[in-house]
mmCIF file of C-alpha atoms in Angstrom:
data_model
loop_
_atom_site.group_PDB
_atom_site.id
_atom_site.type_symbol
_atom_site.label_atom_id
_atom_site.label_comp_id
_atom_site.label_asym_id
_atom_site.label_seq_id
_atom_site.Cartn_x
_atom_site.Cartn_y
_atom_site.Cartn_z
ATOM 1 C CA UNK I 1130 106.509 67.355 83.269
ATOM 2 C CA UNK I 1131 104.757 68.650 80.068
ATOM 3 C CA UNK I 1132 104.493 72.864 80.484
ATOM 4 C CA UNK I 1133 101.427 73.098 79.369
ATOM 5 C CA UNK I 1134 99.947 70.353 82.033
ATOM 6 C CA UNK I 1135 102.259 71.702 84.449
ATOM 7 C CA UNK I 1136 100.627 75.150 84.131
ATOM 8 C CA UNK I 1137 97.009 73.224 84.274
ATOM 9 C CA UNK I 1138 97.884 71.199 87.324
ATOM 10 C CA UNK I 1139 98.977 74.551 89.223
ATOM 11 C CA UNK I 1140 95.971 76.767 87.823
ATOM 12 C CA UNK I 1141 93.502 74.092 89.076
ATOM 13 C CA UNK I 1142 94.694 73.649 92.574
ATOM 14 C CA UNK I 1143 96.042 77.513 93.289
ATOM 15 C CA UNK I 1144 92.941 78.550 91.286
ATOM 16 C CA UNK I 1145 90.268 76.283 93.421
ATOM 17 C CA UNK I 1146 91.899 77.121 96.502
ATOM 18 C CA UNK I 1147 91.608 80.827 95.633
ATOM 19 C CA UNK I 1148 87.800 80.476 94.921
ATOM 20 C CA UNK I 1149 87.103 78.787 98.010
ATOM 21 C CA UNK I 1150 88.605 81.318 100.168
ATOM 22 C CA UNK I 1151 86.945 84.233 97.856
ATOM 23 C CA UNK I 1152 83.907 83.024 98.482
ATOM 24 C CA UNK I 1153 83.559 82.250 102.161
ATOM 25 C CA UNK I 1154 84.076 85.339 103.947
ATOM 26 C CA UNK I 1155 85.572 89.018 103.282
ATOM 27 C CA UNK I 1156 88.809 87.279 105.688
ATOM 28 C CA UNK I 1157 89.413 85.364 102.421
ATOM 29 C CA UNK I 1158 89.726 87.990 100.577
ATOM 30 C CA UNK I 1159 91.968 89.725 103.282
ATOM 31 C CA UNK I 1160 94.038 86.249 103.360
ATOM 32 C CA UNK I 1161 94.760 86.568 99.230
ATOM 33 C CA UNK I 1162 96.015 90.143 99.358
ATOM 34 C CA UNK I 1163 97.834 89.909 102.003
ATOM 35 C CA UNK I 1164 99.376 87.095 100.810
ATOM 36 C CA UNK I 1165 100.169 87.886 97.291
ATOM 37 C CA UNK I 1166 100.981 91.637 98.372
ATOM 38 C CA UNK I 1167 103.661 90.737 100.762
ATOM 39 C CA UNK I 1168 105.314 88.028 98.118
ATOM 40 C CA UNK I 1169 104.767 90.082 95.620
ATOM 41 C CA UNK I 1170 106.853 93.084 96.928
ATOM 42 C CA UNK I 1171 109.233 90.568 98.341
ATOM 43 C CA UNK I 1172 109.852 89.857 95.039
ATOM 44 C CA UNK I 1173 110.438 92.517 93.628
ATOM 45 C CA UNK I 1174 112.753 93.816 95.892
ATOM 46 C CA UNK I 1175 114.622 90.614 95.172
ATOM 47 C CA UNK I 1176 114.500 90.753 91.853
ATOM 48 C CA UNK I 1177 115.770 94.716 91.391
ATOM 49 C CA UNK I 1178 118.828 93.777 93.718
ATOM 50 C CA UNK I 1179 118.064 95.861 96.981
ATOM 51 C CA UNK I 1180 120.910 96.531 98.856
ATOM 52 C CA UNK I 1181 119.212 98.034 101.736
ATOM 53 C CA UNK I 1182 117.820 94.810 104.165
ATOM 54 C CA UNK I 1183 116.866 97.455 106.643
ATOM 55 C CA UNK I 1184 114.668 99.108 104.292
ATOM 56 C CA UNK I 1185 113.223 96.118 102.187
ATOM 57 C CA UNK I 1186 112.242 94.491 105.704
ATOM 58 C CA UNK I 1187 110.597 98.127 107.108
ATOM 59 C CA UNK I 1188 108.626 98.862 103.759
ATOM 60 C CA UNK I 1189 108.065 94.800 103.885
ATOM 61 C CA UNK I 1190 106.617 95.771 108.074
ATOM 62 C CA UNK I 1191 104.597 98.491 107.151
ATOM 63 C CA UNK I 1192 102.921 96.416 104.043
ATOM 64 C CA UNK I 1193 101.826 93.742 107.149
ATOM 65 C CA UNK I 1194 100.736 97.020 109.512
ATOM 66 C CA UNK I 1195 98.592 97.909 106.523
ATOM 67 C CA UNK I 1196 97.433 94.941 106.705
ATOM 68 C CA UNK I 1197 96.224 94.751 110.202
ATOM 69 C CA UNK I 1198 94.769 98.225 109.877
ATOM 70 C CA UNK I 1199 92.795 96.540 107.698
ATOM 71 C CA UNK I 1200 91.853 93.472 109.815
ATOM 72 C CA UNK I 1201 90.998 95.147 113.428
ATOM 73 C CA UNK I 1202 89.227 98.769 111.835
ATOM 74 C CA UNK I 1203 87.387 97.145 108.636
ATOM 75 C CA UNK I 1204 86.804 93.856 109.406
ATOM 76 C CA UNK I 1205 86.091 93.990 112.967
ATOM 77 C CA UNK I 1206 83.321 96.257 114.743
ATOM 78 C CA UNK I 1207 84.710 98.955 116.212
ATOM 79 C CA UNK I 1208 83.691 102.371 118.224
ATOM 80 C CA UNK I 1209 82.745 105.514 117.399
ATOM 81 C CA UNK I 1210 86.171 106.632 119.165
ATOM 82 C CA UNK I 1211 87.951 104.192 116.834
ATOM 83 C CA UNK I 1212 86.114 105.103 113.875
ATOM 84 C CA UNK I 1213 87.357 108.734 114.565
ATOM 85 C CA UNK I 1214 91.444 107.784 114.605
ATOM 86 C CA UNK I 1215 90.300 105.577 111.352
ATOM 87 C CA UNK I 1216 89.103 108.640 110.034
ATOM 88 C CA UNK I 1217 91.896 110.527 110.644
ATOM 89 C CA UNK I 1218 94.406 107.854 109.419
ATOM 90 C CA UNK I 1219 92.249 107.292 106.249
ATOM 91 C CA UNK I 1220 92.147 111.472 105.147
ATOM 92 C CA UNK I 1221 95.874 111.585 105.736
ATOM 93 C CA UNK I 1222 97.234 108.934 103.886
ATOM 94 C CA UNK I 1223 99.312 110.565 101.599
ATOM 95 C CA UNK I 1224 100.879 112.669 104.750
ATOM 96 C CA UNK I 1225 101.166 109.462 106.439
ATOM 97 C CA UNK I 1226 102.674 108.349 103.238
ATOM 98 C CA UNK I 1227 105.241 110.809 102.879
ATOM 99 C CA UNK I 1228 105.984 110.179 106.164
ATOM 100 C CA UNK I 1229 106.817 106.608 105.925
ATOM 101 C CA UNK I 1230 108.810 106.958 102.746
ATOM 102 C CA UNK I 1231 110.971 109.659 104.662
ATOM 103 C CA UNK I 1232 111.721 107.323 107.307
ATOM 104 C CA UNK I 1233 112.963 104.860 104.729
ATOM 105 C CA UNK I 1234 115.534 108.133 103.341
ATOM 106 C CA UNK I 1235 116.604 108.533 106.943
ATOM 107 C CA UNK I 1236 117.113 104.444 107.291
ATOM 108 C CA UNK I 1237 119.260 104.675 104.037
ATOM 109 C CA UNK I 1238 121.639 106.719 105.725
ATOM 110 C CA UNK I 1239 122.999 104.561 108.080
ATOM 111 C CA UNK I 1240 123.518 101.732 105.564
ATOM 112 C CA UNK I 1241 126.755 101.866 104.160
ATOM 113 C CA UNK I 1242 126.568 98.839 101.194
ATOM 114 C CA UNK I 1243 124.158 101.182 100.137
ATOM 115 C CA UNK I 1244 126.430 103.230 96.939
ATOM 116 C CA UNK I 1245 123.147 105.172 94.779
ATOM 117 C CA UNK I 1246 120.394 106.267 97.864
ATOM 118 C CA UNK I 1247 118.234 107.447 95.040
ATOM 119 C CA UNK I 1248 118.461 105.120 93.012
ATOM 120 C CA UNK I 1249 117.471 102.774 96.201
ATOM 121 C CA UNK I 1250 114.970 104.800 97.779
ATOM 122 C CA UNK I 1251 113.240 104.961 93.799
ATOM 123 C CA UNK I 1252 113.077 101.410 94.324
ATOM 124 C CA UNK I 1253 111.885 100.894 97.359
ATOM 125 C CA UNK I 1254 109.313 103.227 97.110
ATOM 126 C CA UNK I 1255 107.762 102.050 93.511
ATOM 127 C CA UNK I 1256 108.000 98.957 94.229
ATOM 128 C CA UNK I 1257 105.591 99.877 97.000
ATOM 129 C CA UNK I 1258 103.480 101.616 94.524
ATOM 130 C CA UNK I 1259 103.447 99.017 91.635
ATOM 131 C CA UNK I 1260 103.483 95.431 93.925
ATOM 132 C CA UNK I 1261 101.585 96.815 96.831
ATOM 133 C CA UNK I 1262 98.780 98.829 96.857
ATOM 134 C CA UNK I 1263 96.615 97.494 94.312
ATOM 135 C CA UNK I 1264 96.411 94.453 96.569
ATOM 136 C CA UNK I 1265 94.775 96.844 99.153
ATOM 137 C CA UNK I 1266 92.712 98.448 96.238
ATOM 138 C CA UNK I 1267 91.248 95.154 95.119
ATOM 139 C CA UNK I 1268 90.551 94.232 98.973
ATOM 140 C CA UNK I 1269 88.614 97.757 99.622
ATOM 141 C CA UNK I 1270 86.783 97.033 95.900
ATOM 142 C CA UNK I 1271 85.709 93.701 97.229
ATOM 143 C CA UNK I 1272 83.788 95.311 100.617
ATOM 144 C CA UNK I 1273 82.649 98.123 98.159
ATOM 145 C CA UNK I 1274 84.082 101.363 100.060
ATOM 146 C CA UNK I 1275 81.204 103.587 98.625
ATOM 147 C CA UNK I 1276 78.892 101.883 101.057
ATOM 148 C CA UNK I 1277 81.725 101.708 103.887
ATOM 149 C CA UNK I 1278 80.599 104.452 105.371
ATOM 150 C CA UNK I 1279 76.794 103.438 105.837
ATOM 151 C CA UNK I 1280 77.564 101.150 107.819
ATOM 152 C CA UNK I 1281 77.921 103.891 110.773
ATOM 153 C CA UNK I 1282 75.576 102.755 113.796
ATOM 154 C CA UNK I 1283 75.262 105.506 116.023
ATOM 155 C CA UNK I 1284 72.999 103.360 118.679
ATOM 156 C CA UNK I 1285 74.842 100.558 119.057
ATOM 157 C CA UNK I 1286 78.305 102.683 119.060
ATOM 158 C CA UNK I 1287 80.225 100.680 116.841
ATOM 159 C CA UNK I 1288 80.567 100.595 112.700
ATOM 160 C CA UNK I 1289 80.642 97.069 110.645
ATOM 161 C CA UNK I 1290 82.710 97.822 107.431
ATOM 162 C CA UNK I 1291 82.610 94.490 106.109
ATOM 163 C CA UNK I 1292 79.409 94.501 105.875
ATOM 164 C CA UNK I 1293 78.521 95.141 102.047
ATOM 165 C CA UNK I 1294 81.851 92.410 101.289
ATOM 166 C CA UNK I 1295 80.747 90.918 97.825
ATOM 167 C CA UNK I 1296 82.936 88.040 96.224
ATOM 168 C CA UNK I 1297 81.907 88.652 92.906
ATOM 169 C CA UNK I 1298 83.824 91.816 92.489
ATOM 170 C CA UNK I 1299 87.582 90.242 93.274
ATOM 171 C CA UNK I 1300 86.295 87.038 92.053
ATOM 172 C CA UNK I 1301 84.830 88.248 88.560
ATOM 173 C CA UNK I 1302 87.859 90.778 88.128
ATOM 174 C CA UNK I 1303 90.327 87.610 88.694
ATOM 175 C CA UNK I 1304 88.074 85.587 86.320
ATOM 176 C CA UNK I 1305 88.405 87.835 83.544
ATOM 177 C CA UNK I 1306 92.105 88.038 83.690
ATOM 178 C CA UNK I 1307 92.363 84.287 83.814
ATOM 179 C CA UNK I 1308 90.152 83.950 80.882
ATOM 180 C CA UNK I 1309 92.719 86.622 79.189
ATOM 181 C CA UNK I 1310 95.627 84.681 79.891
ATOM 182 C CA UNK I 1311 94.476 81.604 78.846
ATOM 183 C CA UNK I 1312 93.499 82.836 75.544
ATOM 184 C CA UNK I 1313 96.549 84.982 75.240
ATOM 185 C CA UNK I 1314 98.904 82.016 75.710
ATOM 186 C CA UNK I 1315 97.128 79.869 73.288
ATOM 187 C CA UNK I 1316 96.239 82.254 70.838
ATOM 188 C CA UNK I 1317 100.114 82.982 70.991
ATOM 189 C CA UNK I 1318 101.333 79.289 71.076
ATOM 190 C CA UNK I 1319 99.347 77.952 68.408
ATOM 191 C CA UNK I 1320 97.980 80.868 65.732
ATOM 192 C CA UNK I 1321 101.583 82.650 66.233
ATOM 193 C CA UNK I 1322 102.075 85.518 63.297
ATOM 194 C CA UNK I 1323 103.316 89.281 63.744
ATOM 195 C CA UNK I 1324 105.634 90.005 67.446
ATOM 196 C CA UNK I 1325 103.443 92.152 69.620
ATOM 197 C CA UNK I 1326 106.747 94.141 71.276
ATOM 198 C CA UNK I 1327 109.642 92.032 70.508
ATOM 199 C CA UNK I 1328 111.836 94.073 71.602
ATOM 200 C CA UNK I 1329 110.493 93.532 75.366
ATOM 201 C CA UNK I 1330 108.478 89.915 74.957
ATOM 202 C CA UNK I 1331 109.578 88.057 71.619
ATOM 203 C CA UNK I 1332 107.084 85.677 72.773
ATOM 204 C CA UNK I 1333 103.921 87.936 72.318
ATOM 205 C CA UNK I 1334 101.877 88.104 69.053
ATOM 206 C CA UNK I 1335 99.109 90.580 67.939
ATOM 207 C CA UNK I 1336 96.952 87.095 67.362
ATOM 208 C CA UNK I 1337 97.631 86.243 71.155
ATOM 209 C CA UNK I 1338 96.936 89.419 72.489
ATOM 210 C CA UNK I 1339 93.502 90.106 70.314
ATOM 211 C CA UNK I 1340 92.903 86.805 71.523
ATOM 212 C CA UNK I 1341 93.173 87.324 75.308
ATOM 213 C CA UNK I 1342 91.455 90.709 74.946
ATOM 214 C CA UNK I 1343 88.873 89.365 72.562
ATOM 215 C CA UNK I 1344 88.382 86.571 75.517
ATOM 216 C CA UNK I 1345 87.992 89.403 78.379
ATOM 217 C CA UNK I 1346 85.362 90.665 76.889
ATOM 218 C CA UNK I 1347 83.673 87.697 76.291
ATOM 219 C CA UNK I 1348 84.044 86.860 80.319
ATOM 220 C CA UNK I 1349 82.327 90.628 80.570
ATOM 221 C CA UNK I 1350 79.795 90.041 78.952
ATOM 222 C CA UNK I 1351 79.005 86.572 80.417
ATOM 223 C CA UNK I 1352 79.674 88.030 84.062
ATOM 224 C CA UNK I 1353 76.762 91.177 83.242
ATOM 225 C CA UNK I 1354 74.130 88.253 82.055
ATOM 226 C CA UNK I 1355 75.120 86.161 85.599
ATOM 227 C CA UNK I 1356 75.987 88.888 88.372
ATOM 228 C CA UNK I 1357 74.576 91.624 87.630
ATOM 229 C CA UNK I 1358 75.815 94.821 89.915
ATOM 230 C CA UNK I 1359 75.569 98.411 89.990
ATOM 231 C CA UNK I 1360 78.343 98.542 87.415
ATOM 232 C CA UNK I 1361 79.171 97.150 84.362
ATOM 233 C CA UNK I 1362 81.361 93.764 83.921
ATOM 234 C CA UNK I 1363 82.215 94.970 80.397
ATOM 235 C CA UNK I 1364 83.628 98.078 80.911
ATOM 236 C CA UNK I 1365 85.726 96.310 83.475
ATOM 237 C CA UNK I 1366 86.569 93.556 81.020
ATOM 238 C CA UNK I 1367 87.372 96.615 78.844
ATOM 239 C CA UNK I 1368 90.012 97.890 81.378
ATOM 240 C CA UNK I 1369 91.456 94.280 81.937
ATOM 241 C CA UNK I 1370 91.761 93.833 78.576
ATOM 242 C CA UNK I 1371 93.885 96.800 77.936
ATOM 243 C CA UNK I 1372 95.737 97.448 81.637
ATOM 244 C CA UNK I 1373 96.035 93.950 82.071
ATOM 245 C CA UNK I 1374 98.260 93.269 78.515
ATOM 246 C CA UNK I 1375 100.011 96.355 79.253
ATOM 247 C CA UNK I 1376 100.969 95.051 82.664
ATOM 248 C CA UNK I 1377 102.266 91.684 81.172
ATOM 249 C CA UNK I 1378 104.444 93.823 78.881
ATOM 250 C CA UNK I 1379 105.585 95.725 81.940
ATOM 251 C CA UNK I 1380 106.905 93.543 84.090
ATOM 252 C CA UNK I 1381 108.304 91.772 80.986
ATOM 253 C CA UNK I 1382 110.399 95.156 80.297
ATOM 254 C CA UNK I 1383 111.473 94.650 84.196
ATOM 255 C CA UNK I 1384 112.939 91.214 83.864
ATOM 256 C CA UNK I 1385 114.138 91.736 80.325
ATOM 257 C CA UNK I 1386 116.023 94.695 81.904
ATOM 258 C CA UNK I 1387 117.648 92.724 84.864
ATOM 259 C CA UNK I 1388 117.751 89.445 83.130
ATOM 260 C CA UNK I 1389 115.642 87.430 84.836
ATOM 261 C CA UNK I 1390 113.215 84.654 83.526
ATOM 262 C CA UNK I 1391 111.067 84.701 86.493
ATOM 263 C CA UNK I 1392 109.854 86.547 89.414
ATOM 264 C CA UNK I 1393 109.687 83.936 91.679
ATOM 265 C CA UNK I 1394 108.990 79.880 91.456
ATOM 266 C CA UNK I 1395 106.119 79.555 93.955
ATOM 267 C CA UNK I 1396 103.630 78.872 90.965
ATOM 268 C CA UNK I 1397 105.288 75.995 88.985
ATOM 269 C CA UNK I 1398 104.857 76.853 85.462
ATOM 270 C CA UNK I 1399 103.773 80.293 86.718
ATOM 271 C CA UNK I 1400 106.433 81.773 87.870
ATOM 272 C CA UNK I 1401 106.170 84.252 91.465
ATOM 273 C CA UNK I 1402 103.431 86.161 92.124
ATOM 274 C CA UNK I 1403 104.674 89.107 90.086
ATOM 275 C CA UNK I 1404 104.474 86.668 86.886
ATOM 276 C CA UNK I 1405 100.868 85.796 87.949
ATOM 277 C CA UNK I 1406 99.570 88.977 88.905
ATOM 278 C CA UNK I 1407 101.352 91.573 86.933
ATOM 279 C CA UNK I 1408 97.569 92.215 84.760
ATOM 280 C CA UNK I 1409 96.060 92.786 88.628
ATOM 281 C CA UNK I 1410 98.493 95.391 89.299
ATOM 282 C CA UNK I 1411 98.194 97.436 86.524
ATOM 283 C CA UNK I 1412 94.498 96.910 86.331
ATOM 284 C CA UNK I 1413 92.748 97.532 89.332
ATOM 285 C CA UNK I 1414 93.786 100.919 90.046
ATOM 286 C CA UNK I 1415 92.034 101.720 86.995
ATOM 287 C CA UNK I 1416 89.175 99.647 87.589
ATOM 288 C CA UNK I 1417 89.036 101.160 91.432
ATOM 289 C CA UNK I 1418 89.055 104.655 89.858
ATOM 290 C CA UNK I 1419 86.116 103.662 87.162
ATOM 291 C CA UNK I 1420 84.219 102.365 90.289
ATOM 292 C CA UNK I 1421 84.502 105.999 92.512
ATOM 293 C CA UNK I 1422 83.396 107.742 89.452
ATOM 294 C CA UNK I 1423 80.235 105.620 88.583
ATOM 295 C CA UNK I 1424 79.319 105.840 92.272
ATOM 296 C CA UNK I 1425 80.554 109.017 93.789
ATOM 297 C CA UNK I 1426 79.774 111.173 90.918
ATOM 298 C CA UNK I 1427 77.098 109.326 89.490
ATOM 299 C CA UNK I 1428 78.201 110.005 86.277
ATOM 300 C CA UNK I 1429 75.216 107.717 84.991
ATOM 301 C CA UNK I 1430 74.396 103.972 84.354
ATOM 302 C CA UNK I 1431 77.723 103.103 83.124
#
């Protein structure tokens, strides 16, 4: 099959799908990071060779307990005793995280294929990082965790997180980076000219990438005129367009590095779910921190 209607035929279906679960409850949006979180690392951990099973599968468990956290003490209502031991889980999480990646040291011990712990354990523990938590960002971004908190109902003894769940924050951050990589690709495929780094992506041109970033902003700038929210779709667009390149290039230097073509093959013309989302990753942690800062400081209408 032609690439170019191969990668049509998959963006279409995997794209409408998507939508449709965006948009019908915050449990879609639960659904899609859980999903593309736990293949994502799975991938990764694949693709860098990890020698330690035992550790892949426990980093792979607590990425699901996350996960559940998530379910049964943001989407559900729970009680004010709950909302304490959330509290106390949620102002501890790098303890908790230290915690976790210790366990992992300790669990590299006893494995004896393993020949460079550090070198493991480094793994393990960015791929965590990089593949991982901005799936949980985007998720928190979507119920918009500077209102979280409001949601406290001291007379009916419970607290509704999910509450203030909007699907025009995941949705409108995906839709930008679509519109990116579209314009990237084509601007690359068909104007060509100058290597953007081709010493990691010989494929990459300056035309494709002021192309896709010329494109982001364009989606910005459409997304302020249609859903307009507290913040503004343009300096997002801004971010994408920047993060989002730089993550391409990235995970390109990754695979170039371990000689692979692909992440994965679960999006046919795609690649994995690395190849797919390696903008998101990058990204969103930027865009999350941009979002604290306009609301928690205030720092004006921006």
């Amino acid at each position: 099959m032609n690439e170019i209607l191969k990668r049509f035929l998959t963006a279409v279906i995997a794209g409408g799908t998507l939508v449709t679960v965006l948009v019908l409850s915050s449990w879609g949006s639960w659904v899609f990071g859980i999903v593309v979180g736990q293949l994502g690392l799975y991938e990764f951990y694949r693709m860098t060779g990890v020698k330690s099973q035992v550790g892949k599968w426990f980093m792979l468990g607590v990425g699901v307990a996350i996960w559940l956290y998530l379910a049964f003490f943001v989407l559900f209502p729970i009680s004010i005793q709950a909302s304490q031991f959330a509290l106390v889980i949620e102002t501890n999480l790098l303890v908790i995280s230290m915690l976790l990646f210790s366990i992992t040291a300790i669990i590299l011990l006893f494995e004896r294929q393993v020949t460079a712990p550090a070198l493991e354990m480094s793994t393990l523990a960015f791929g965590f990082l990089y593949a991982y938590l901005p799936m949980v960002l985007l998720f928190l971004l979507s119920l918009d965790p500077t209102q979280m908190a409001d949601s406290l109902d001291f007379k009916s003894m419970e607290m509704v997180r999910d509450q203030h769940y909007n699907f025009r924050i995941p949705l409108g951050i995906l839709m930008i980076g679509w519109g990116m990589d579209t314009a990237a690709y084509f601007g690359g495929r068909f104007i060509g000219g100058k290597k953007l780094f081709e010493r990691i992506s010989p494929n990459k041109t300056w035309a494709g990438a002021i192309c896709g970033a010329a494109a982001s902003i364009a989606v910005g700038f459409w997304l302020n005129a249609m859903w307009t929210l507290a913040f503004s779709w343009i300096v997002v667009s801004v971010i994408i367009a920047i993060f989002g390149q730089l993550g391409d290039l990235v995970e390109s230097s990754f695979k170039r590095g371990l000689q692979v073509k692909d992440s994965g093959g679960i999006l046919p013309g795609h690649g994995g779910m690395l190849d797919r989302f390696d903008g998101v990753f990058l990204s969103v942690p930027v865009i999350y921190l941009y979002y604290l800062i306009r609301f928690v400081l205030d720092f004006g209408s921006i």
